Coordinates of C-alpha atoms and ligand atoms in Angstrom, one line a residue:
M1 CA 99.0 148.9 98.6
G2 CA 99.0 150.6 101.9
K3 CA 100.4 148.0 104.8
E4 CA 98.5 148.6 107.9
R5 CA 100.7 148.1 110.8
K6 CA 98.9 145.3 113.5
Q7 CA 99.3 145.2 116.9
M8 CA 101.2 142.2 117.5
Q9 CA 99.4 139.3 119.4
T10 CA 101.3 136.4 121.2
I11 CA 99.3 133.1 122.5
Q12 CA 101.0 130.6 124.8
A13 CA 99.8 126.8 125.0
K14 CA 98.4 126.2 128.4
V15 CA 97.2 123.0 130.0
N16 CA 93.5 123.5 131.3
P17 CA 92.8 121.5 134.3
R18 CA 89.9 120.3 132.7
L19 CA 92.1 117.8 131.1
L20 CA 92.2 115.9 134.5
T21 CA 89.1 115.4 134.7
K22 CA 89.0 113.5 131.4
A23 CA 92.3 111.5 132.9
S24 CA 90.3 108.3 133.0
R25 CA 90.0 108.2 129.3
L26 CA 93.1 109.6 128.4
F27 CA 95.2 106.5 128.8
T28 CA 95.6 102.8 128.2
G29 CA 92.2 101.5 129.0
T30 CA 93.3 97.6 129.0
L31 CA 94.3 95.0 131.8
E32 CA 97.7 94.8 129.5
G33 CA 98.1 98.5 129.5
R34 CA 98.0 98.6 132.9
I35 CA 100.4 95.5 133.7
I36 CA 102.8 97.4 131.5
E37 CA 102.5 100.8 133.3
I38 CA 102.9 99.3 137.1
L39 CA 105.4 96.8 136.0
Q40 CA 107.5 100.1 134.3
N41 CA 107.1 102.0 137.1
A42 CA 108.7 99.4 139.7
R43 CA 111.4 99.0 137.2
R44 CA 112.3 102.5 137.2
A45 CA 112.0 102.5 140.8
G46 CA 114.8 100.1 140.9
A47 CA 113.0 97.6 141.9
T48 CA 114.7 93.8 141.3
R49 CA 111.4 91.7 142.2
V50 CA 107.5 92.6 142.3
E51 CA 105.2 90.5 144.0
I52 CA 101.5 90.5 142.4
T53 CA 98.9 89.3 144.8
N54 CA 94.9 88.6 143.4
Q55 CA 92.9 88.6 146.9
P56 CA 90.0 86.7 147.1
D57 CA 87.8 90.0 147.3
G58 CA 88.9 91.2 144.0
M59 CA 91.7 93.5 145.3
V60 CA 95.1 93.1 143.3
V61 CA 98.2 94.3 145.3
V62 CA 101.1 95.1 143.6
Q63 CA 104.4 95.2 145.6
D64 CA 108.0 96.1 144.7
N65 CA 111.4 96.0 146.5
G66 CA 112.8 99.6 144.7
Q67 CA 113.7 102.8 146.1
G68 CA 109.7 104.0 147.7
I69 CA 108.4 107.3 147.2
D70 CA 109.6 110.0 148.7
D71 CA 107.2 112.6 147.4
F72 CA 103.5 111.3 146.8
S73 CA 102.6 114.7 144.6
K74 CA 104.5 113.4 141.7
L75 CA 102.0 110.6 141.9
L76 CA 99.5 112.5 140.5
D77 CA 101.6 115.1 138.7
M78 CA 100.2 115.0 135.4
G79 CA 103.3 115.3 132.9
G80 CA 106.0 115.6 135.9
S81 CA 108.2 112.6 136.8
G82 CA 110.0 112.0 139.9
W83 CA 112.7 109.8 138.3
D84 CA 116.3 110.5 137.7
E85 CA 118.0 112.0 134.9
T86 CA 119.5 108.9 133.6
L87 CA 116.1 107.6 133.4
E88 CA 115.0 110.9 131.8
N89 CA 117.2 110.4 128.9
S90 CA 116.6 107.2 128.2
E91 CA 113.1 106.5 128.8
D92 CA 111.7 109.7 128.4
P93 CA 108.7 109.1 130.9
A94 CA 105.5 111.1 130.3
G95 CA 104.2 111.2 134.0
V96 CA 100.5 109.9 133.2
G97 CA 101.3 106.3 133.9
L98 CA 99.6 105.7 137.0
F99 CA 96.3 107.5 135.5
C100 CA 95.8 103.9 134.0
L101 CA 94.2 102.8 137.2
A102 CA 91.8 105.9 137.3
P103 CA 89.1 106.0 138.2
R104 CA 89.4 103.1 140.5
Q105 CA 90.2 103.3 144.0
V106 CA 93.8 102.8 144.9
T107 CA 96.0 103.1 147.9
V108 CA 99.7 103.5 147.7
R109 CA 101.9 102.8 150.7
S110 CA 105.6 103.8 150.7
K111 CA 108.3 104.8 153.4
G112 CA 106.1 104.6 156.4
Q113 CA 103.4 107.1 154.4
M114 CA 100.1 105.8 152.5
L115 CA 97.7 107.4 150.4
T116 CA 94.5 106.8 149.1
I117 CA 93.5 108.1 145.8
A118 CA 89.4 107.5 144.7
G119 CA 86.8 109.6 142.8
D120 CA 87.6 113.3 142.4
G121 CA 91.1 112.5 144.2
W122 CA 91.9 111.8 140.2
T123 CA 90.8 115.0 138.7
G124 CA 92.4 117.8 141.3
G125 CA 90.5 116.9 144.7
L126 CA 92.3 117.5 147.7
L127 CA 94.2 114.0 149.2
T128 CA 95.4 113.5 152.6
I129 CA 98.5 111.7 153.1
E130 CA 98.6 109.8 156.1
D131 CA 101.1 107.8 158.3
D132 CA 101.0 104.0 157.2
P133 CA 100.4 101.9 160.6
E134 CA 102.3 99.1 159.0
P135 CA 104.9 100.4 156.7
V136 CA 106.1 98.2 153.7
Q137 CA 109.3 97.8 152.0
G138 CA 109.5 99.4 148.6
T139 CA 106.0 100.6 147.3
M140 CA 102.7 98.7 147.4
L141 CA 99.8 99.3 145.1
C142 CA 96.6 98.0 146.2
F143 CA 93.4 98.6 144.2
Q144 CA 90.2 96.9 142.7
D145 CA 90.9 95.0 139.4
E146 CA 89.9 92.0 137.4
P147 CA 92.8 89.4 138.0
W148 CA 96.2 90.1 137.0
T149 CA 96.5 86.2 136.0
S150 CA 100.2 84.9 135.1
S151 CA 99.2 84.4 131.6
I152 CA 98.9 87.9 131.1
V153 CA 101.4 89.1 133.5
E154 CA 104.3 86.5 131.9
L155 CA 104.1 88.2 128.7
N156 CA 105.0 91.7 129.8
A157 CA 107.4 90.0 132.2
V158 CA 109.9 87.9 130.5
F159 CA 112.1 90.2 129.3
S160 CA 111.7 92.8 131.6
G161 CA 114.6 91.6 133.7
L162 CA 112.5 91.8 136.8
R163 CA 111.4 88.6 138.9
V164 CA 107.9 89.1 138.9
I165 CA 105.6 86.6 141.3
V166 CA 102.2 85.9 140.7
N167 CA 100.1 84.7 143.9
G168 CA 103.6 82.8 144.8
E169 CA 104.4 81.6 141.2
E170 CA 107.3 83.3 139.5
C171 CA 107.0 84.1 135.8
P172 CA 109.7 83.2 133.6
S173 CA 112.6 85.5 133.3
L174 CA 114.8 85.6 130.0
P175 CA 117.2 87.9 128.0
F176 CA 115.6 89.2 125.2
V177 CA 118.8 89.1 123.1
S178 CA 122.1 86.6 123.2
E179 CA 125.5 87.5 123.8
K180 CA 125.7 87.7 120.1
A181 CA 124.1 91.0 119.7
V182 CA 125.8 93.7 118.6
E183 CA 126.0 96.9 121.1
Y184 CA 125.2 100.1 120.0
P185 CA 125.6 101.8 123.1
E186 CA 125.5 105.4 121.3
L187 CA 122.2 104.9 120.3
G188 CA 121.0 103.1 123.3
Y189 CA 120.1 99.7 122.2
R190 CA 121.8 96.5 121.2
I191 CA 120.7 94.3 118.3
E192 CA 120.3 91.0 117.0
V193 CA 119.6 89.8 113.8
C194 CA 117.9 86.1 113.8
Q195 CA 116.4 83.7 111.6
T196 CA 112.5 83.3 112.2
D197 CA 112.8 79.5 113.1
Q198 CA 115.4 80.1 115.4
L199 CA 113.1 82.4 118.1
D200 CA 111.9 80.9 121.2
G201 CA 108.3 81.1 122.0
W202 CA 108.2 84.2 123.6
H203 CA 109.6 86.1 121.1
N204 CA 107.0 84.4 118.7
S205 CA 104.3 86.6 117.3
S206 CA 101.1 84.0 117.8
R207 CA 102.0 84.1 121.5
R208 CA 101.2 87.8 121.7
G209 CA 98.4 88.3 119.7
R210 CA 99.4 92.0 118.9
Y211 CA 102.2 91.2 116.5
Y212 CA 101.6 88.8 113.4
S213 CA 104.4 88.5 111.1
E214 CA 106.4 91.8 111.8
D215 CA 109.9 91.9 111.6
V216 CA 111.4 94.1 114.3
L217 CA 110.7 93.4 117.7
V218 CA 112.0 96.3 120.0
N219 CA 112.2 95.5 123.7
F220 CA 111.2 98.5 126.0
H221 CA 112.6 97.0 129.2
G222 CA 109.6 94.2 129.0
Q223 CA 107.2 96.2 126.9
V224 CA 107.9 94.7 123.4
V225 CA 106.4 96.8 120.6
T226 CA 107.2 95.6 116.7
F227 CA 107.0 97.1 113.5
D228 CA 107.3 95.8 109.7
Y229 CA 110.6 96.3 108.2
R230 CA 112.2 94.7 105.6
P231 CA 115.3 96.1 104.6
V232 CA 116.5 93.0 102.5
T233 CA 114.1 90.4 100.7
D234 CA 115.3 87.6 103.1
H235 CA 111.9 87.0 104.1
D236 CA 113.1 84.8 107.1
L237 CA 115.1 87.3 109.0
R238 CA 113.8 88.7 112.3
F239 CA 115.6 91.5 114.4
L240 CA 115.7 92.4 118.0
V241 CA 116.5 95.4 119.4
D242 CA 117.0 95.5 123.3
L243 CA 117.1 99.2 124.9
T244 CA 119.8 99.1 127.3
G245 CA 118.9 102.1 129.6
E246 CA 121.6 104.2 128.0
A247 CA 120.2 107.2 126.3
T248 CA 118.2 107.1 123.2
G249 CA 116.1 108.8 121.0
I250 CA 113.7 105.8 120.3
R251 CA 110.0 106.8 121.4
L252 CA 106.9 105.5 122.0
M253 CA 103.8 106.9 120.8
L254 CA 101.6 107.8 123.6
P255 CA 99.1 107.3 125.1
A256 CA 99.0 103.2 124.1
R257 CA 102.6 103.2 123.7
T258 CA 102.5 100.3 121.8
Q259 CA 103.9 101.9 119.0
L260 CA 107.0 104.0 117.9
V261 CA 107.6 107.4 116.9
E262 CA 108.3 107.9 113.9
N263 CA 111.4 110.2 114.1
E264 CA 115.3 110.5 113.2
A265 CA 116.1 107.6 116.3
L266 CA 114.1 105.4 114.2
G267 CA 115.4 106.5 110.9
K268 CA 118.5 105.7 112.1
L269 CA 117.8 102.3 113.9
K270 CA 116.2 101.4 110.1
S271 CA 119.6 101.9 108.7
V272 CA 121.5 100.2 111.9
I273 CA 118.9 97.3 110.8
E274 CA 120.1 97.4 107.2
L275 CA 123.8 97.3 107.9
E276 CA 123.3 94.1 110.8
A277 CA 121.1 92.3 108.1
F278 CA 123.6 92.4 105.7
R279 CA 126.5 91.4 108.6
F280 CA 124.3 88.6 109.6
L281 CA 124.6 87.2 105.7
Q282 CA 127.7 87.9 105.5
R283 CA 128.3 85.6 108.4
R284 CA 125.8 83.1 107.3
Q285 CA 127.6 82.9 103.9
R286 CA 124.3 82.2 102.3
H287 CA 121.3 84.7 100.8
R288 CA 119.1 85.4 98.2
L289 CA 119.2 88.8 98.2
T290 CA 118.8 90.5 94.6
Y291 CA 122.0 92.0 93.0
K292 CA 120.8 95.5 93.8
E293 CA 120.9 94.6 97.4
Y294 CA 124.4 92.4 96.8
L295 CA 125.4 95.8 95.5
R296 CA 123.5 97.9 98.5
A297 CA 125.8 96.1 100.8
K298 CA 129.1 96.1 98.8
K299 CA 128.5 100.0 99.0
L300 CA 127.7 99.7 102.9
G301 CA 131.3 98.0 103.1
V302 CA 129.9 94.2 103.4
K303 CA 131.4 91.7 100.9
L304 CA 128.5 89.4 100.5
P305 CA 128.9 86.0 98.8
E306 CA 126.9 85.7 95.5
A307 CA 123.5 84.8 96.2
V308 CA 122.3 81.0 96.3
P309 CA 121.5 80.3 92.6
T310 CA 117.7 80.6 92.6
Y311 CA 115.7 79.3 89.7
H312 CA 112.7 77.5 88.5
V313 CA 113.4 74.8 85.8
G314 CA 111.0 74.9 82.8
L315 CA 109.4 78.4 81.7
L316 CA 105.7 78.0 82.2
R317 CA 104.2 78.0 85.6
G318 CA 101.0 76.9 87.3
D319 CA 99.7 75.9 90.8
D320 CA 96.8 73.6 88.7
P321 CA 96.6 72.6 86.5
Q322 CA 100.0 72.6 85.8
P323 CA 102.1 72.6 82.3
A324 CA 103.7 69.3 81.2
Q325 CA 107.1 69.2 83.6
V326 CA 110.3 70.2 82.5
I327 CA 112.7 67.7 84.4
M328 CA 116.1 68.7 85.0
P329 CA 118.0 65.2 84.7
E330 CA 120.1 64.4 87.9
D331 CA 123.8 66.1 88.1
F332 CA 122.9 68.4 85.3
T333 CA 124.0 71.5 86.4
L334 CA 123.1 75.1 85.9
D335 CA 125.1 76.4 83.9
R336 CA 124.5 74.0 80.8
C337 CA 120.6 75.6 80.9
Y338 CA 119.3 78.2 79.1
R339 CA 117.5 81.7 80.0
F340 CA 114.8 82.5 77.8
N341 CA 115.7 86.0 75.9
L342 CA 112.9 88.3 76.8
N343 CA 113.6 90.1 73.8
C344 CA 112.4 86.9 71.5
E345 CA 109.9 88.1 69.2
G346 CA 107.3 85.9 69.5
D347 CA 107.6 86.3 73.2
D348 CA 104.6 84.8 75.6
T349 CA 104.0 82.2 73.1
D350 CA 107.7 81.3 71.9
E351 CA 108.4 80.9 76.1
A352 CA 105.6 78.4 76.1
N353 CA 106.7 76.5 72.9
A354 CA 110.3 76.4 74.2
H355 CA 108.9 74.9 77.4
L356 CA 106.8 72.7 75.6
L357 CA 109.8 71.5 74.0
A358 CA 112.1 70.4 76.7
A359 CA 109.3 69.0 78.5
L360 CA 108.1 66.7 75.8
G361 CA 110.7 66.6 73.2
T362 CA 113.4 64.0 72.5
F363 CA 117.2 65.1 72.7
E364 CA 120.6 63.6 72.4
T365 CA 121.9 66.2 75.1
P366 CA 119.6 67.6 77.2
F367 CA 117.8 70.7 76.6
V368 CA 116.7 72.5 80.1
P369 CA 115.6 75.9 80.3
V370 CA 115.1 77.8 83.5
D371 CA 113.3 80.6 84.9
I372 CA 115.2 83.2 87.0
S373 CA 113.9 86.4 88.3
P374 CA 115.8 89.5 86.6
S375 CA 116.4 91.2 89.8
Y376 CA 119.2 88.2 90.0
D377 CA 120.9 89.6 86.8
G378 CA 124.6 90.9 87.4
Y379 CA 125.6 87.3 89.2
S380 CA 127.7 84.9 87.6
W381 CA 125.4 82.2 87.7
A382 CA 122.6 84.0 86.2
N383 CA 124.5 84.8 83.1
L384 CA 123.2 82.0 81.2
P385 CA 123.0 81.3 77.3
T386 CA 119.7 82.2 75.7
I387 CA 116.7 81.1 73.7
D388 CA 116.7 83.3 71.2
R389 CA 114.3 82.2 68.2
V390 CA 111.9 79.2 68.5
E391 CA 110.1 78.2 65.1
V392 CA 107.4 75.7 65.0
E393 CA 106.1 73.8 62.3
A394 CA 102.5 72.0 61.8
G395 CA 101.3 69.5 59.8
K396 CA 98.0 69.0 58.1
K397 CA 94.6 70.1 59.8
L398 CA 93.1 67.1 60.9
H399 CA 90.0 68.4 63.5
E400 CA 88.9 71.7 64.8
G401 CA 86.7 72.2 67.8
Y402 CA 86.0 74.4 70.5
I403 CA 86.5 73.1 73.8
W404 CA 86.5 75.4 77.3
S405 CA 88.0 78.9 76.5
G406 CA 89.1 78.1 73.1
T407 CA 90.1 76.7 70.1
L408 CA 91.7 73.1 69.6
V409 CA 93.4 72.0 66.7
C410 CA 94.6 68.8 66.0
V411 CA 97.6 68.6 63.3
E412 CA 99.5 65.8 61.7
S413 CA 102.7 66.7 63.2
L414 CA 104.5 69.2 65.2
V415 CA 107.6 70.1 65.4
V416 CA 109.7 72.8 67.3
A417 CA 112.9 74.2 66.9
A418 CA 114.9 76.5 69.7
H419 CA 118.0 78.5 68.5
T420 CA 120.2 79.5 71.6
S421 CA 122.8 82.2 71.8
D422 CA 125.7 79.6 71.8
G423 CA 124.9 78.6 68.4
K424 CA 122.7 75.3 69.0
V425 CA 119.6 74.0 67.8
F426 CA 117.1 72.0 70.0
R427 CA 114.2 70.4 67.4
S428 CA 112.1 67.8 68.5
A429 CA 108.2 66.6 67.3
V430 CA 106.0 67.4 70.3
P431 CA 102.6 66.8 70.9
I432 CA 101.1 70.1 71.7
V433 CA 102.3 74.0 70.7
I434 CA 101.1 77.1 71.0
P435 CA 100.9 78.4 67.7
P436 CA 102.7 81.6 66.9
E437 CA 101.3 84.5 65.2
G438 CA 102.5 83.0 61.7
L439 CA 100.0 79.8 62.6
R440 CA 97.0 81.9 63.2
E441 CA 94.4 82.6 61.0
E442 CA 93.7 86.3 60.4
G443 CA 91.6 87.8 63.3
H444 CA 92.2 85.0 65.9
E445 CA 95.7 85.9 67.0
H446 CA 94.5 87.0 70.5
E447 CA 92.3 84.3 71.1
T448 CA 93.2 81.0 72.7
V449 CA 94.2 78.3 70.4
V450 CA 96.1 75.4 71.0
Y451 CA 97.5 72.6 68.6
V452 CA 98.0 68.9 69.3
T453 CA 98.7 66.3 67.4
P454 CA 96.8 62.8 67.8
N455 CA 99.1 61.2 70.2
A456 CA 98.6 64.1 72.7
R457 CA 95.4 62.1 73.6
E458 CA 98.2 59.5 75.0
H459 CA 101.0 61.7 76.1
L460 CA 99.5 64.1 77.9
S461 CA 97.0 64.2 80.9
D462 CA 93.9 66.0 80.4
S463 CA 95.1 68.8 83.0
E464 CA 98.5 69.4 81.2
I465 CA 96.2 70.6 78.0
W466 CA 93.9 72.2 80.3
H467 CA 97.0 74.4 81.5
H468 CA 96.8 76.2 78.0
F469 CA 93.3 76.7 78.1
D470 CA 93.2 79.1 81.0
G471 CA 93.0 76.2 83.4
W472 CA 90.6 76.5 86.6
N473 CA 88.3 79.6 86.7
N474 CA 88.4 80.2 90.6
G475 CA 84.6 82.2 90.5
G476 CA 83.0 78.9 89.2
D477 CA 82.6 75.4 90.3
S478 CA 84.9 73.8 92.5
Y479 CA 88.5 72.6 90.6
E480 CA 87.1 68.9 90.4
T481 CA 84.1 69.7 88.8
Q482 CA 85.5 71.8 86.2
A483 CA 88.4 69.5 85.6
Y484 CA 85.9 67.0 85.1
Q485 CA 84.0 69.5 82.8
F486 CA 87.0 69.8 81.0
S487 CA 87.8 66.3 80.3
E488 CA 84.4 65.4 78.8
D489 CA 84.8 68.7 76.5
L490 CA 88.2 67.3 75.9
D491 CA 86.8 63.6 75.0
R492 CA 84.2 64.6 72.6
F493 CA 87.1 66.1 70.9
W494 CA 89.0 63.3 70.5
D495 CA 86.3 61.4 69.3
Q496 CA 84.8 63.4 66.5
L497 CA 88.6 63.3 65.4
V498 CA 88.0 59.6 65.1
G499 CA 84.9 60.2 63.1
P500 CA 81.3 61.9 63.2
D501 CA 79.8 58.5 65.0
E502 CA 82.8 57.6 67.3
H503 CA 80.9 60.3 70.4
L504 CA 78.0 58.5 69.8
R505 CA 79.6 54.7 69.8
R506 CA 81.5 55.2 72.3
R507 CA 78.7 56.6 74.6
I508 CA 76.7 53.6 74.0
L509 CA 79.6 51.5 74.8
E510 CA 80.0 53.3 78.1
Q511 CA 76.7 52.4 78.9
L512 CA 76.8 48.8 78.6
D513 CA 79.8 49.0 80.5
S514 CA 78.1 47.3 83.4
L515 CA 76.4 45.0 81.9
T516 CA 78.2 41.5 81.5
G517 CA 78.0 38.6 79.0
W518 CA 75.8 40.3 76.0
Q519 CA 76.6 39.5 72.7
S520 CA 74.2 42.3 70.9
V521 CA 71.8 45.0 71.8
H522 CA 69.0 46.0 69.6
V523 CA 67.6 49.5 70.7
H524 CA 63.9 50.2 69.1
A525 CA 62.5 53.5 68.3
D526 CA 59.6 53.1 70.5
G527 CA 62.3 52.4 73.2
R528 CA 62.3 48.8 73.9
V529 CA 65.9 47.4 74.4
V530 CA 66.2 44.1 73.6
I531 CA 69.4 42.3 75.0
R532 CA 71.0 38.8 73.4
L533 CA 73.0 37.2 76.1
K534 CA 76.2 35.1 75.0
D535 CA 73.9 31.5 76.0
D536 CA 71.3 33.2 73.3
T537 CA 68.7 33.9 75.8
E538 CA 67.1 37.6 75.5
Q539 CA 66.2 40.0 77.8
A540 CA 64.1 43.0 77.2
L541 CA 64.0 46.3 78.8
V542 CA 60.4 47.5 78.2
P543 CA 59.7 51.1 78.5
P544 CA 56.5 51.7 81.3
D545 CA 54.1 52.9 78.9
V546 CA 54.5 50.1 76.3
A547 CA 54.2 47.7 79.3
G548 CA 50.9 49.3 80.4
Ligands
ATP1 N1 106.6 101.9 142.1 C1 106.7 103.1 142.3 N2 108.0 103.3 143.1 C2 108.7 104.5 143.4 N3 107.9 105.7 142.4 C3 106.7 105.7 142.1 C4 106.4 104.4 142.0 N4 105.4 104.4 140.8 C5 105.4 105.7 140.6 N5 106.3 106.4 141.1 C6 106.2 107.8 141.3 O1 105.4 108.4 140.7 C7 105.6 109.4 139.5 C8 104.4 109.4 138.3 O2 104.3 107.8 137.8 P1 103.7 107.8 136.6 O3 103.6 106.3 136.3 O4 102.3 108.6 136.7 O5 104.4 108.6 135.8 P2 106.0 107.9 135.1 O6 106.6 106.9 135.2 O7 107.0 109.3 135.8 O8 105.8 108.1 133.5 P3 105.1 107.5 132.3 O9 104.0 108.2 131.9 O10 106.1 107.0 131.6 O11 104.8 106.2 133.5 C9 106.8 108.4 138.8 O12 107.7 109.7 138.3 C10 107.5 108.6 139.8 O13 108.1 109.7 140.9
MG2 MG1 105.3 104.9 134.7

């Protein structure tokens, strides 16, 4: 293979002046974006006060008391800035901010000079700097825009450290973090962890339509940028990061500057946030972290207390319809409860029956199973004796019927026994169980089958039974309608249990419920109904065609 020698060719990036012609479309096109850029310039110029006036003719005038402009050419130097080195290191100016006002006509006045930028002045045309007949202090910008109302300015001024006055009224000014913030001078920020409910309205997400439930709020000298980062499962925490003006690697993504650049500094910030989150929880002495996170904190040198015992009483859950509830007696302690052994053979069925046993059985000492997420395994409080085996005994079958989404079987009696790892057996009669495999007919192993005893009718609510038939189907009728239909199905089932005629008898009696003072009712095949009342008078209901 002959390697041919190629002539080396080199290229180099360059900026084509055509870019300048697109300046007005390259940068932030929102009012908020313009406010941010202009306030930022004032602050960078060392201003402490910015006065914004909306004039009746639609002009907006912004005047700051900063150092002013010596070199007007810097204003339109795309990519170039006139700020000092400290600022270069902390804020990394891009030299594009002022172009957010393009293609408007803008008059800039400072240090006895003034310049009007308009039309092709934005895109390379020659501009003339004039003497200012009425020199102003600091820098003054004047341009046509929609009103810079205080409600929009406020949001971008409150944490800027500037006194900002809109039409004569001063905007609120607050520190972004409290004295409790931890300083990271080498990284250029300070950071404070707080609980969501402790944040004031200015930090609150709803006020700044831009961020919703984001956990990290970064204050770039007034401009708040947010992102989602959840180093710990405590959803209640918010992280406030306040840039100090010291050198930092945290950068905003151009041109919108509403997002952080994914760089090394951001990675470092995330690890700082994680550490500070653990330290916050350590100071608070209360958390619900998983055991894995607890170990992670330990590895980072933060010794946390154990998580607050977090458990759910009972083993079954459902919004609605709920299963029969397991109640933990008052003064009962978690260490006397049981967890379900997930290696238990009959798994789901056993879990359901252990729950039903606890909810509906009667015992000398309470039997309280609890559900604890396996992510808490490792904490001492999560180490409870377990329910290892569940047995069900069913009496003679009395009746069976298909209702809702499965088969309901009524048997003479039901007894459940739960064997626990501490050598106990909790055994009781119950009105309902889910038949384990051994009780199911062949071929029906995976169908919904529920066993009840006759007294389930009295002891359980319809919805407690409905729970075991998959309950509400959210693609169908309303909850109430479906609950009613299930109750109808169930009523018919109970009636059929009494005998084949019972359902009809009850239905007829139900219909006569509103009729008072009758002793007998004769229904004839031709549709006539003759009611004999207690006073021996008769009343006949006659169908229309017989009457006619
Ligand atoms: N209010 C002001 N006071 C003094 N100088 C200003 C003011 N506004 C702008 N300047 C000068 O004009 C230059 C250009 O401003 P512009 O906002 O376009 O870019 P920048 O602030 O350097 O960078 P960025 O793109 O981050 O805003 C600034 O570098 C600064 O020298
Ligand atoms: Mg700027």
